[in-house]
Amino acid sequence: MPEDELSRSSHSNPGKSLVNGIKTNPASSSPKSSLSVPLGPPVYVDLAYIPNHCSGKNTDPEFFKRIRASYYVVSGNDAANGEPSRAVLDALLEGKSQWGENLQVTLIPTHDTEVTREWYQQTHEKQQELNIMVLASSSTVVMQDESFPACKIEF
């Protein structure tokens, strides 16, 4: 979109903003209670990044009902800020249980956290029932004196 059209569109809709790609009214205290876009059919994607480092601030079961991915990336590694959030991981189970089809889902945590480990252990049976696999990788990439965990995904 050209810059002048972008400028006009942002001025023609004052008081509206986007939360997880959904128009909301910022005057409301909860973005979920002020949806101005009707809910539509689910969107199927290969890979989805769970927003906000898997924080519970903007992600709930509705996200997983609408965004149906073969792979979800969980990047949270800040326990003090609730990242990753146990509630979001539980929301994945709740959302996936509503799909009505048993598609394989792979969860890719980018960090080994206590929250993720506990969730995995406590909900393992439910994960198997819902055809959810949690990917663990012992591979490490070293670049310019930095090392970090890595995994390979093939589509």
Short mmCIF file of N, CA and C in Angstrom, two decimals:
data_model
loop_
_atom_site.label_atom_id
_atom_site.label_comp_id
_atom_site.label_asym_id
_atom_site.label_seq_id
_atom_site.Cartn_x
_atom_site.Cartn_y
_atom_site.Cartn_z
N MET A 1 0.86 -1.16 0.00
CA MET A 1 0.00 0.00 0.00
C MET A 1 0.91 1.23 0.00
N PRO A 2 0.70 2.20 -0.92
CA PRO A 2 1.50 3.42 -0.93
C PRO A 2 1.35 4.16 0.39
N GLU A 3 2.39 4.94 0.71
CA GLU A 3 2.42 5.63 2.00
C GLU A 3 1.23 6.57 2.20
N ASP A 4 0.81 7.28 1.13
CA ASP A 4 -0.30 8.21 1.28
C ASP A 4 -1.61 7.46 1.56
N GLU A 5 -1.80 6.26 0.94
CA GLU A 5 -2.99 5.47 1.23
C GLU A 5 -2.95 4.94 2.65
N LEU A 6 -1.77 4.50 3.09
CA LEU A 6 -1.62 4.01 4.46
C LEU A 6 -1.95 5.11 5.45
N SER A 7 -1.48 6.32 5.18
CA SER A 7 -1.74 7.45 6.06
C SER A 7 -3.23 7.75 6.13
N ARG A 8 -3.89 7.75 4.94
CA ARG A 8 -5.32 8.03 4.90
C ARG A 8 -6.11 6.95 5.65
N SER A 9 -5.71 5.68 5.47
CA SER A 9 -6.47 4.61 6.11
C SER A 9 -6.32 4.67 7.63
N SER A 10 -5.16 5.10 8.12
CA SER A 10 -5.01 5.16 9.57
C SER A 10 -5.77 6.35 10.15
N HIS A 11 -5.95 7.42 9.35
CA HIS A 11 -6.70 8.57 9.85
C HIS A 11 -8.20 8.38 9.68
N SER A 12 -8.60 7.51 8.72
CA SER A 12 -10.04 7.32 8.50
C SER A 12 -10.65 6.40 9.54
N ASN A 13 -9.83 5.77 10.34
CA ASN A 13 -10.34 4.83 11.33
C ASN A 13 -9.80 5.18 12.71
N PRO A 14 -9.98 6.42 13.18
CA PRO A 14 -9.43 6.78 14.48
C PRO A 14 -10.08 5.95 15.58
N GLY A 15 -9.28 5.63 16.61
CA GLY A 15 -9.81 4.89 17.74
C GLY A 15 -9.80 3.39 17.55
N LYS A 16 -9.34 2.92 16.39
CA LYS A 16 -9.28 1.49 16.13
C LYS A 16 -7.81 1.08 16.08
N SER A 17 -7.54 -0.10 16.57
CA SER A 17 -6.19 -0.65 16.48
C SER A 17 -6.30 -2.14 16.23
N LEU A 18 -5.15 -2.80 16.04
CA LEU A 18 -5.15 -4.22 15.78
C LEU A 18 -4.55 -4.96 16.97
N VAL A 19 -5.19 -6.04 17.38
CA VAL A 19 -4.65 -6.95 18.37
C VAL A 19 -4.73 -8.33 17.75
N ASN A 20 -3.58 -8.96 17.55
CA ASN A 20 -3.52 -10.26 16.88
C ASN A 20 -4.24 -10.22 15.53
N GLY A 21 -4.12 -9.10 14.83
CA GLY A 21 -4.71 -8.96 13.51
C GLY A 21 -6.21 -8.70 13.52
N ILE A 22 -6.79 -8.44 14.67
CA ILE A 22 -8.24 -8.19 14.78
C ILE A 22 -8.45 -6.75 15.21
N LYS A 23 -9.34 -6.03 14.51
CA LYS A 23 -9.61 -4.65 14.88
C LYS A 23 -10.29 -4.60 16.23
N THR A 24 -9.81 -3.70 17.06
CA THR A 24 -10.39 -3.55 18.39
C THR A 24 -10.59 -2.08 18.70
N ASN A 25 -11.33 -1.81 19.75
CA ASN A 25 -11.56 -0.46 20.22
C ASN A 25 -10.69 -0.25 21.46
N PRO A 26 -9.65 0.62 21.40
CA PRO A 26 -8.74 0.77 22.53
C PRO A 26 -9.39 1.31 23.79
N ALA A 27 -10.58 1.86 23.70
CA ALA A 27 -11.25 2.38 24.89
C ALA A 27 -11.68 1.24 25.81
N SER A 28 -11.81 0.06 25.24
CA SER A 28 -12.20 -1.09 26.03
C SER A 28 -10.99 -1.62 26.78
N SER A 29 -11.20 -2.13 27.99
CA SER A 29 -10.10 -2.66 28.77
C SER A 29 -9.68 -4.03 28.29
N SER A 30 -10.53 -4.75 27.59
CA SER A 30 -10.19 -6.08 27.11
C SER A 30 -10.36 -6.15 25.60
N PRO A 31 -9.27 -6.42 24.85
CA PRO A 31 -9.39 -6.48 23.40
C PRO A 31 -10.34 -7.59 22.96
N LYS A 32 -10.48 -8.66 23.72
CA LYS A 32 -11.31 -9.78 23.31
C LYS A 32 -12.79 -9.43 23.37
N SER A 33 -13.17 -8.46 24.20
CA SER A 33 -14.59 -8.15 24.37
C SER A 33 -15.09 -7.14 23.34
N SER A 34 -14.21 -6.61 22.52
CA SER A 34 -14.64 -5.56 21.60
C SER A 34 -14.34 -5.89 20.15
N LEU A 35 -14.49 -7.15 19.77
CA LEU A 35 -14.21 -7.53 18.39
C LEU A 35 -15.16 -6.81 17.46
N SER A 36 -14.60 -6.15 16.45
CA SER A 36 -15.44 -5.48 15.47
C SER A 36 -15.44 -6.26 14.16
N VAL A 37 -14.65 -7.32 14.07
CA VAL A 37 -14.61 -8.17 12.89
C VAL A 37 -15.32 -9.47 13.24
N PRO A 38 -16.31 -9.86 12.46
CA PRO A 38 -17.00 -11.11 12.78
C PRO A 38 -16.03 -12.29 12.67
N LEU A 39 -16.25 -13.29 13.53
CA LEU A 39 -15.41 -14.47 13.47
C LEU A 39 -15.66 -15.19 12.17
N GLY A 40 -14.60 -15.66 11.55
CA GLY A 40 -14.72 -16.35 10.28
C GLY A 40 -14.24 -17.78 10.40
N PRO A 41 -14.07 -18.41 9.26
CA PRO A 41 -13.60 -19.80 9.26
C PRO A 41 -12.14 -19.85 9.74
N PRO A 42 -11.71 -21.03 10.20
CA PRO A 42 -10.32 -21.15 10.64
C PRO A 42 -9.34 -20.97 9.49
N VAL A 43 -8.14 -20.56 9.83
CA VAL A 43 -7.07 -20.38 8.86
C VAL A 43 -6.05 -21.49 9.08
N TYR A 44 -5.69 -22.20 8.03
CA TYR A 44 -4.72 -23.30 8.12
C TYR A 44 -3.38 -22.81 7.60
N VAL A 45 -2.35 -22.99 8.41
CA VAL A 45 -0.99 -22.60 8.02
C VAL A 45 -0.02 -23.72 8.39
N ASP A 46 1.15 -23.69 7.77
CA ASP A 46 2.17 -24.68 8.11
C ASP A 46 2.81 -24.36 9.45
N LEU A 47 3.17 -23.09 9.65
CA LEU A 47 3.93 -22.70 10.83
C LEU A 47 3.35 -21.42 11.42
N ALA A 48 3.13 -21.41 12.73
CA ALA A 48 2.65 -20.20 13.41
C ALA A 48 3.51 -19.95 14.64
N TYR A 49 3.84 -18.71 14.84
CA TYR A 49 4.59 -18.27 16.02
C TYR A 49 3.56 -17.83 17.05
N ILE A 50 3.59 -18.43 18.24
CA ILE A 50 2.63 -18.03 19.27
C ILE A 50 2.99 -16.62 19.72
N PRO A 51 2.07 -15.67 19.58
CA PRO A 51 2.37 -14.26 19.83
C PRO A 51 2.90 -13.96 21.23
N ASN A 52 3.66 -12.89 21.31
CA ASN A 52 4.09 -12.30 22.58
C ASN A 52 4.91 -13.26 23.44
N HIS A 53 5.78 -14.06 22.79
CA HIS A 53 6.64 -15.01 23.50
C HIS A 53 5.84 -15.98 24.36
N CYS A 54 4.67 -16.35 23.87
CA CYS A 54 3.77 -17.29 24.56
C CYS A 54 3.29 -16.72 25.88
N SER A 55 3.11 -15.41 25.92
CA SER A 55 2.55 -14.76 27.10
C SER A 55 1.03 -14.84 27.03
N GLY A 56 0.39 -14.89 28.17
CA GLY A 56 -1.07 -14.97 28.21
C GLY A 56 -1.77 -13.66 27.95
N LYS A 57 -1.04 -12.59 27.62
CA LYS A 57 -1.64 -11.27 27.44
C LYS A 57 -2.60 -11.20 26.26
N ASN A 58 -2.27 -11.88 25.16
CA ASN A 58 -3.09 -11.76 23.95
C ASN A 58 -3.49 -13.09 23.34
N THR A 59 -3.09 -14.20 23.93
CA THR A 59 -3.36 -15.49 23.31
C THR A 59 -4.25 -16.32 24.21
N ASP A 60 -5.34 -16.83 23.63
CA ASP A 60 -6.30 -17.63 24.37
C ASP A 60 -6.77 -18.78 23.48
N PRO A 61 -7.68 -19.63 23.93
CA PRO A 61 -8.12 -20.75 23.08
C PRO A 61 -8.64 -20.31 21.71
N GLU A 62 -9.23 -19.12 21.63
CA GLU A 62 -9.75 -18.64 20.34
C GLU A 62 -8.65 -18.57 19.28
N PHE A 63 -7.43 -18.16 19.68
CA PHE A 63 -6.30 -18.11 18.74
C PHE A 63 -6.08 -19.49 18.12
N PHE A 64 -6.08 -20.54 18.96
CA PHE A 64 -5.82 -21.89 18.47
C PHE A 64 -7.01 -22.48 17.74
N LYS A 65 -8.21 -21.99 18.00
CA LYS A 65 -9.37 -22.44 17.23
C LYS A 65 -9.32 -21.86 15.82
N ARG A 66 -8.86 -20.61 15.72
CA ARG A 66 -8.87 -19.92 14.42
C ARG A 66 -7.60 -20.13 13.61
N ILE A 67 -6.43 -20.18 14.28
CA ILE A 67 -5.15 -20.35 13.58
C ILE A 67 -4.72 -21.80 13.78
N ARG A 68 -4.92 -22.61 12.78
CA ARG A 68 -4.65 -24.04 12.87
C ARG A 68 -3.35 -24.33 12.11
N ALA A 69 -2.31 -24.60 12.88
CA ALA A 69 -0.97 -24.78 12.29
C ALA A 69 -0.49 -26.21 12.46
N SER A 70 0.32 -26.63 11.54
CA SER A 70 1.00 -27.92 11.68
C SER A 70 2.09 -27.81 12.73
N TYR A 71 2.70 -26.61 12.83
CA TYR A 71 3.77 -26.35 13.79
C TYR A 71 3.50 -25.03 14.49
N TYR A 72 3.62 -25.03 15.82
CA TYR A 72 3.54 -23.80 16.60
C TYR A 72 4.90 -23.60 17.29
N VAL A 73 5.45 -22.40 17.18
CA VAL A 73 6.72 -22.07 17.83
C VAL A 73 6.43 -21.35 19.14
N VAL A 74 7.02 -21.86 20.24
CA VAL A 74 6.90 -21.26 21.57
C VAL A 74 8.28 -20.69 21.90
N SER A 75 8.41 -19.37 21.99
CA SER A 75 9.74 -18.80 22.19
C SER A 75 9.97 -18.20 23.57
N GLY A 76 9.02 -18.27 24.45
CA GLY A 76 9.17 -17.63 25.76
C GLY A 76 10.25 -18.24 26.62
N ASN A 77 11.01 -17.36 27.31
CA ASN A 77 12.05 -17.82 28.23
C ASN A 77 12.23 -16.80 29.35
N ASP A 78 11.13 -16.23 29.84
CA ASP A 78 11.21 -15.22 30.88
C ASP A 78 10.13 -15.51 31.92
N ALA A 79 10.46 -16.36 32.88
CA ALA A 79 9.49 -16.78 33.90
C ALA A 79 8.93 -15.60 34.68
N ALA A 80 9.74 -14.57 34.91
CA ALA A 80 9.28 -13.40 35.68
C ALA A 80 8.12 -12.69 34.97
N ASN A 81 8.09 -12.75 33.65
CA ASN A 81 7.01 -12.12 32.88
C ASN A 81 5.97 -13.13 32.40
N GLY A 82 6.01 -14.34 32.94
CA GLY A 82 5.02 -15.35 32.56
C GLY A 82 5.21 -15.87 31.16
N GLU A 83 6.43 -15.96 30.71
CA GLU A 83 6.73 -16.44 29.35
C GLU A 83 7.64 -17.66 29.43
N PRO A 84 7.22 -18.80 28.95
CA PRO A 84 5.92 -19.07 28.36
C PRO A 84 4.84 -19.22 29.43
N SER A 85 3.62 -19.01 29.03
CA SER A 85 2.49 -19.06 29.95
C SER A 85 1.87 -20.46 29.93
N ARG A 86 1.68 -21.02 31.10
CA ARG A 86 1.00 -22.32 31.21
C ARG A 86 -0.41 -22.19 30.64
N ALA A 87 -1.07 -21.06 30.87
CA ALA A 87 -2.43 -20.85 30.37
C ALA A 87 -2.48 -20.92 28.84
N VAL A 88 -1.45 -20.41 28.18
CA VAL A 88 -1.43 -20.46 26.71
C VAL A 88 -1.21 -21.89 26.24
N LEU A 89 -0.34 -22.61 26.90
CA LEU A 89 -0.12 -24.01 26.53
C LEU A 89 -1.40 -24.82 26.74
N ASP A 90 -2.11 -24.54 27.83
CA ASP A 90 -3.41 -25.19 28.06
C ASP A 90 -4.44 -24.76 27.01
N ALA A 91 -4.36 -23.51 26.58
CA ALA A 91 -5.27 -23.00 25.54
C ALA A 91 -5.07 -23.76 24.22
N LEU A 92 -3.83 -24.17 23.95
CA LEU A 92 -3.57 -24.98 22.76
C LEU A 92 -4.37 -26.28 22.84
N LEU A 93 -4.34 -26.92 23.99
CA LEU A 93 -5.09 -28.17 24.16
C LEU A 93 -6.59 -27.92 23.99
N GLU A 94 -7.09 -26.87 24.62
CA GLU A 94 -8.52 -26.56 24.52
C GLU A 94 -8.92 -26.21 23.09
N GLY A 95 -8.14 -25.34 22.44
CA GLY A 95 -8.45 -24.95 21.07
C GLY A 95 -8.39 -26.12 20.11
N LYS A 96 -7.34 -26.92 20.22
CA LYS A 96 -7.16 -28.08 19.32
C LYS A 96 -8.28 -29.09 19.52
N SER A 97 -8.78 -29.23 20.74
CA SER A 97 -9.86 -30.19 21.00
C SER A 97 -11.15 -29.81 20.27
N GLN A 98 -11.27 -28.58 19.81
CA GLN A 98 -12.47 -28.08 19.11
C GLN A 98 -12.35 -28.18 17.59
N TRP A 99 -11.19 -28.63 17.08
CA TRP A 99 -10.99 -28.66 15.63
C TRP A 99 -11.94 -29.62 14.92
N GLY A 100 -12.31 -30.72 15.54
CA GLY A 100 -13.18 -31.67 14.87
C GLY A 100 -12.44 -32.57 13.90
N GLU A 101 -11.14 -32.41 13.79
CA GLU A 101 -10.31 -33.26 12.94
C GLU A 101 -8.99 -33.48 13.68
N ASN A 102 -8.42 -34.64 13.50
CA ASN A 102 -7.26 -35.00 14.30
C ASN A 102 -5.96 -34.80 13.52
N LEU A 103 -5.72 -33.57 13.06
CA LEU A 103 -4.49 -33.25 12.34
C LEU A 103 -3.31 -33.27 13.31
N GLN A 104 -2.16 -33.71 12.80
CA GLN A 104 -0.93 -33.72 13.59
C GLN A 104 -0.48 -32.29 13.83
N VAL A 105 -0.15 -31.97 15.08
CA VAL A 105 0.40 -30.66 15.46
C VAL A 105 1.71 -30.90 16.19
N THR A 106 2.71 -30.10 15.84
CA THR A 106 4.01 -30.18 16.51
C THR A 106 4.27 -28.86 17.20
N LEU A 107 4.57 -28.92 18.47
CA LEU A 107 4.91 -27.74 19.27
C LEU A 107 6.43 -27.67 19.35
N ILE A 108 7.00 -26.50 19.02
CA ILE A 108 8.44 -26.33 19.00
C ILE A 108 8.85 -25.29 20.03
N PRO A 109 9.24 -25.72 21.22
CA PRO A 109 9.74 -24.75 22.20
C PRO A 109 11.18 -24.37 21.85
N THR A 110 11.48 -23.08 21.88
CA THR A 110 12.85 -22.65 21.56
C THR A 110 13.73 -22.65 22.79
N HIS A 111 13.14 -22.83 23.97
CA HIS A 111 13.90 -22.91 25.22
C HIS A 111 13.32 -24.03 26.08
N ASP A 112 14.19 -24.66 26.83
CA ASP A 112 13.77 -25.69 27.77
C ASP A 112 13.45 -24.99 29.09
N THR A 113 12.16 -24.79 29.37
CA THR A 113 11.77 -24.08 30.59
C THR A 113 11.04 -25.03 31.53
N GLU A 114 11.00 -24.67 32.78
CA GLU A 114 10.29 -25.49 33.77
C GLU A 114 8.79 -25.54 33.45
N VAL A 115 8.23 -24.41 33.03
CA VAL A 115 6.79 -24.36 32.69
C VAL A 115 6.49 -25.35 31.56
N THR A 116 7.31 -25.35 30.53
CA THR A 116 7.09 -26.24 29.40
C THR A 116 7.26 -27.69 29.81
N ARG A 117 8.29 -27.99 30.60
CA ARG A 117 8.52 -29.36 31.05
C ARG A 117 7.35 -29.86 31.90
N GLU A 118 6.91 -29.05 32.86
CA GLU A 118 5.79 -29.46 33.73
C GLU A 118 4.51 -29.67 32.91
N TRP A 119 4.24 -28.73 32.00
CA TRP A 119 3.04 -28.85 31.16
C TRP A 119 3.11 -30.14 30.34
N TYR A 120 4.27 -30.41 29.77
CA TYR A 120 4.45 -31.62 28.95
C TYR A 120 4.17 -32.87 29.77
N GLN A 121 4.74 -32.94 30.96
CA GLN A 121 4.57 -34.12 31.80
C GLN A 121 3.13 -34.27 32.29
N GLN A 122 2.51 -33.18 32.70
CA GLN A 122 1.18 -33.24 33.28
C GLN A 122 0.07 -33.44 32.25
N THR A 123 0.32 -33.10 31.00
CA THR A 123 -0.73 -33.19 29.99
C THR A 123 -0.37 -34.16 28.86
N HIS A 124 0.63 -35.00 29.09
CA HIS A 124 1.12 -35.88 28.02
C HIS A 124 0.02 -36.76 27.42
N GLU A 125 -0.83 -37.31 28.27
CA GLU A 125 -1.91 -38.17 27.78
C GLU A 125 -2.87 -37.38 26.87
N LYS A 126 -3.23 -36.17 27.27
CA LYS A 126 -4.11 -35.31 26.47
C LYS A 126 -3.44 -34.94 25.14
N GLN A 127 -2.13 -34.67 25.18
CA GLN A 127 -1.39 -34.35 23.95
C GLN A 127 -1.48 -35.52 22.97
N GLN A 128 -1.28 -36.73 23.46
CA GLN A 128 -1.36 -37.91 22.59
C GLN A 128 -2.76 -38.07 22.02
N GLU A 129 -3.78 -37.87 22.86
CA GLU A 129 -5.17 -37.97 22.41
C GLU A 129 -5.46 -36.98 21.29
N LEU A 130 -4.88 -35.77 21.39
CA LEU A 130 -5.13 -34.71 20.41
C LEU A 130 -4.12 -34.71 19.25
N ASN A 131 -3.21 -35.68 19.24
CA ASN A 131 -2.21 -35.79 18.17
C ASN A 131 -1.26 -34.58 18.16
N ILE A 132 -0.82 -34.19 19.37
CA ILE A 132 0.13 -33.08 19.53
C ILE A 132 1.46 -33.67 19.96
N MET A 133 2.51 -33.31 19.23
CA MET A 133 3.84 -33.77 19.56
C MET A 133 4.67 -32.56 19.97
N VAL A 134 5.42 -32.69 21.05
CA VAL A 134 6.32 -31.62 21.48
C VAL A 134 7.71 -32.00 21.02
N LEU A 135 8.29 -31.13 20.21
CA LEU A 135 9.61 -31.40 19.64
C LEU A 135 10.70 -31.02 20.62
N ALA A 136 11.58 -31.94 20.86
CA ALA A 136 12.74 -31.65 21.69
C ALA A 136 13.96 -31.84 20.81
N SER A 137 14.89 -30.93 20.92
CA SER A 137 16.07 -31.01 20.07
C SER A 137 17.32 -30.84 20.91
N SER A 138 18.26 -31.70 20.66
CA SER A 138 19.55 -31.55 21.33
C SER A 138 20.58 -30.94 20.39
N SER A 139 20.13 -30.52 19.22
CA SER A 139 21.04 -29.89 18.27
C SER A 139 21.35 -28.46 18.69
N THR A 140 22.58 -28.05 18.45
CA THR A 140 23.00 -26.70 18.79
C THR A 140 23.70 -26.09 17.59
N VAL A 141 23.41 -24.84 17.32
CA VAL A 141 24.07 -24.09 16.27
C VAL A 141 25.02 -23.11 16.93
N VAL A 142 26.24 -23.01 16.41
CA VAL A 142 27.22 -22.06 16.94
C VAL A 142 27.54 -21.07 15.83
N MET A 143 27.32 -19.78 16.13
CA MET A 143 27.59 -18.72 15.15
C MET A 143 28.22 -17.54 15.88
N GLN A 144 29.34 -17.10 15.39
CA GLN A 144 30.01 -15.91 15.93
C GLN A 144 30.01 -15.90 17.45
N ASP A 145 30.60 -16.91 18.05
CA ASP A 145 30.75 -17.03 19.50
C ASP A 145 29.42 -17.13 20.26
N GLU A 146 28.34 -17.42 19.58
CA GLU A 146 27.04 -17.64 20.22
C GLU A 146 26.60 -19.05 19.92
N SER A 147 25.96 -19.69 20.86
CA SER A 147 25.37 -20.99 20.58
C SER A 147 23.91 -20.97 21.03
N PHE A 148 23.07 -21.66 20.30
CA PHE A 148 21.65 -21.71 20.61
C PHE A 148 21.05 -22.99 20.10
N PRO A 149 19.96 -23.46 20.72
CA PRO A 149 19.31 -24.71 20.27
C PRO A 149 18.70 -24.52 18.89
N ALA A 150 18.64 -25.60 18.15
CA ALA A 150 18.09 -25.51 16.80
C ALA A 150 17.36 -26.81 16.45
N CYS A 151 16.45 -26.71 15.51
CA CYS A 151 15.80 -27.91 14.98
C CYS A 151 15.53 -27.67 13.50
N LYS A 152 15.38 -28.75 12.78
CA LYS A 152 15.13 -28.68 11.35
C LYS A 152 13.69 -29.11 11.09
N ILE A 153 12.99 -28.32 10.33
CA ILE A 153 11.60 -28.63 9.99
C ILE A 153 11.52 -28.82 8.48
N GLU A 154 10.94 -29.91 8.07
CA GLU A 154 10.76 -30.15 6.63
C GLU A 154 9.28 -30.16 6.30
N PHE A 155 8.92 -29.47 5.21
CA PHE A 155 7.52 -29.43 4.77
C PHE A 155 7.38 -30.26 3.52
#
